[in-house]
Amino acid sequence: MHTTPSLLTELDALPARWEVRGALAAPVGSVAALLLAVAEGRVGDDNLLVLARASAARQGAMTVVAGSGADGYRVEYAGPVEPVEIQVDRARSRLAVQSWYAGVHTVTACPEGARVTHRVHRVLPDHQGFAPGIAEIGLYTRMSRDLKQVLDVIADRLGC
């Protein structure tokens, strides 16, 4: 019997193209609980936080539904956009997202408390607005901004 590898397994086999990270003065378990909170329902600060600032999420047009496998989910949009695949690995404090890019958020311990790292492993070459070179700088800037927003929400929720 042939089984399809999990999204996390697939991404672990690829090198990271870009990486951003940030730290919070908070316990790893508390940060991971907020970052890895994924359940069926609307995307927001309390559900799939890493996508909560996307324009579709802010408009209430992103919904998490059960996907295939344990801790597998899909995000569906109100409109003609391909669904996003999500996989959560709570034991290893990791969250994988595959849409026009494929990346992994990981929470680990650090001297400050908890470090959140976001690595992008793959970008669809035909994604509108993405072209090698200058667009890569824009993607890195966007990743940094998005991670800062996620960390700001977590810091606010944990009071750190």
PDB file of N, CA and C in Angstrom, residues 15-17 19 25-26 28 34 36-37 42 52 57 71 86 89 97-100 102 104 108 115-117 120 126:
ATOM      1  N   PRO A  15      15.190  21.876   1.743  1.00  0.00           N
ATOM      2  CA  PRO A  15      15.914  22.929   2.463  1.00  0.00           C
ATOM      3  C   PRO A  15      15.016  24.158   2.630  1.00  0.00           C
ATOM      4  N   ALA A  16      15.265  24.927   3.678  1.00  0.00           N
ATOM      5  CA  ALA A  16      14.531  26.181   3.870  1.00  0.00           C
ATOM      6  C   ALA A  16      15.097  27.224   2.910  1.00  0.00           C
ATOM      7  N   ARG A  17      14.208  27.919   2.218  1.00  0.00           N
ATOM      8  CA  ARG A  17      14.640  28.990   1.307  1.00  0.00           C
ATOM      9  C   ARG A  17      14.809  30.301   2.060  1.00  0.00           C
ATOM     10  N   GLU A  19      14.105  32.139   6.199  1.00  0.00           N
ATOM     11  CA  GLU A  19      13.781  31.905   7.596  1.00  0.00           C
ATOM     12  C   GLU A  19      13.730  33.224   8.334  1.00  0.00           C
ATOM     13  N   ALA A  25       9.333  36.552  25.881  1.00  0.00           N
ATOM     14  CA  ALA A  25       9.616  36.204  27.270  1.00  0.00           C
ATOM     15  C   ALA A  25       8.376  35.524  27.843  1.00  0.00           C
ATOM     16  N   ALA A  26       8.172  34.288  27.419  1.00  0.00           N
ATOM     17  CA  ALA A  26       6.984  33.519  27.827  1.00  0.00           C
ATOM     18  C   ALA A  26       7.329  32.039  27.766  1.00  0.00           C
ATOM     19  N   VAL A  28       7.397  28.248  26.669  1.00  0.00           N
ATOM     20  CA  VAL A  28       7.240  27.611  25.364  1.00  0.00           C
ATOM     21  C   VAL A  28       5.839  27.014  25.215  1.00  0.00           C
ATOM     22  N   LEU A  34      -1.033  28.824  21.783  1.00  0.00           N
ATOM     23  CA  LEU A  34      -1.693  29.862  20.982  1.00  0.00           C
ATOM     24  C   LEU A  34      -1.341  29.730  19.498  1.00  0.00           C
ATOM     25  N   LEU A  36      -0.423  27.031  17.857  1.00  0.00           N
ATOM     26  CA  LEU A  36      -0.904  25.780  17.260  1.00  0.00           C
ATOM     27  C   LEU A  36      -2.410  25.579  17.407  1.00  0.00           C
ATOM     28  N   ALA A  37      -3.119  26.577  17.897  1.00  0.00           N
ATOM     29  CA  ALA A  37      -4.571  26.465  18.054  1.00  0.00           C
ATOM     30  C   ALA A  37      -5.223  26.444  16.673  1.00  0.00           C
ATOM     31  N   ARG A  42     -14.043  29.669  11.843  1.00  0.00           N
ATOM     32  CA  ARG A  42     -13.460  30.835  11.180  1.00  0.00           C
ATOM     33  C   ARG A  42     -12.024  31.064  11.626  1.00  0.00           C
ATOM     34  N   ALA A  52      -4.390  34.744  10.379  1.00  0.00           N
ATOM     35  CA  ALA A  52      -5.447  35.657  10.823  1.00  0.00           C
ATOM     36  C   ALA A  52      -5.367  37.044  10.206  1.00  0.00           C
ATOM     37  N   ALA A  57      -9.143  36.455   5.710  1.00  0.00           N
ATOM     38  CA  ALA A  57      -9.493  36.167   7.113  1.00  0.00           C
ATOM     39  C   ALA A  57     -10.112  37.397   7.765  1.00  0.00           C
ATOM     40  N   ASP A  71      -4.668  15.583  12.881  1.00  0.00           N
ATOM     41  CA  ASP A  71      -4.196  16.970  12.924  1.00  0.00           C
ATOM     42  C   ASP A  71      -3.997  17.580  11.542  1.00  0.00           C
ATOM     43  N   ILE A  86      -3.200  22.406   5.944  1.00  0.00           N
ATOM     44  CA  ILE A  86      -2.598  22.690   7.249  1.00  0.00           C
ATOM     45  C   ILE A  86      -2.300  21.366   7.930  1.00  0.00           C
ATOM     46  N   ASP A  89       1.613  19.552  14.357  1.00  0.00           N
ATOM     47  CA  ASP A  89       2.353  18.548  15.114  1.00  0.00           C
ATOM     48  C   ASP A  89       2.534  19.127  16.516  1.00  0.00           C
ATOM     49  N   VAL A  97       1.932  25.010   6.721  1.00  0.00           N
ATOM     50  CA  VAL A  97       0.920  25.639   5.871  1.00  0.00           C
ATOM     51  C   VAL A  97       1.372  25.486   4.431  1.00  0.00           C
ATOM     52  N   GLN A  98       0.458  25.032   3.565  1.00  0.00           N
ATOM     53  CA  GLN A  98       0.760  24.971   2.141  1.00  0.00           C
ATOM     54  C   GLN A  98      -0.348  25.666   1.375  1.00  0.00           C
ATOM     55  N   SER A  99       0.008  26.772   0.754  1.00  0.00           N
ATOM     56  CA  SER A  99      -0.898  27.504  -0.133  1.00  0.00           C
ATOM     57  C   SER A  99      -0.055  27.850  -1.358  1.00  0.00           C
ATOM     58  N   TRP A 100       0.123  29.116  -1.670  1.00  0.00           N
ATOM     59  CA  TRP A 100       1.029  29.494  -2.753  1.00  0.00           C
ATOM     60  C   TRP A 100       2.479  29.355  -2.310  1.00  0.00           C
ATOM     61  N   ALA A 102       4.854  27.032   0.861  1.00  0.00           N
ATOM     62  CA  ALA A 102       4.798  25.972   1.858  1.00  0.00           C
ATOM     63  C   ALA A 102       5.837  26.295   2.922  1.00  0.00           C
ATOM     64  N   VAL A 104       6.791  26.231   7.522  1.00  0.00           N
ATOM     65  CA  VAL A 104       6.593  25.633   8.832  1.00  0.00           C
ATOM     66  C   VAL A 104       6.918  26.668   9.913  1.00  0.00           C
ATOM     67  N   THR A 108      10.318  26.783  19.933  1.00  0.00           N
ATOM     68  CA  THR A 108      11.373  26.113  20.693  1.00  0.00           C
ATOM     69  C   THR A 108      11.768  26.986  21.876  1.00  0.00           C
ATOM     70  N   ARG A 115      11.119  30.804  21.320  1.00  0.00           N
ATOM     71  CA  ARG A 115      11.470  31.311  19.996  1.00  0.00           C
ATOM     72  C   ARG A 115      10.489  30.723  18.987  1.00  0.00           C
ATOM     73  N   VAL A 116       9.970  31.588  18.115  1.00  0.00           N
ATOM     74  CA  VAL A 116       9.122  31.140  17.016  1.00  0.00           C
ATOM     75  C   VAL A 116       9.911  31.361  15.730  1.00  0.00           C
ATOM     76  N   THR A 117      10.049  30.284  14.972  1.00  0.00           N
ATOM     77  CA  THR A 117      10.777  30.329  13.705  1.00  0.00           C
ATOM     78  C   THR A 117       9.799  29.991  12.591  1.00  0.00           C
ATOM     79  N   VAL A 120      10.206  29.075   5.125  1.00  0.00           N
ATOM     80  CA  VAL A 120       9.509  28.800   3.872  1.00  0.00           C
ATOM     81  C   VAL A 120      10.396  27.866   3.067  1.00  0.00           C
ATOM     82  N   ASP A 126       4.631  30.065 -10.335  1.00  0.00           N
ATOM     83  CA  ASP A 126       3.697  30.858 -11.135  1.00  0.00           C
ATOM     84  C   ASP A 126       2.732  31.669 -10.277  1.00  0.00           C
TER      85      ASP A 126
END
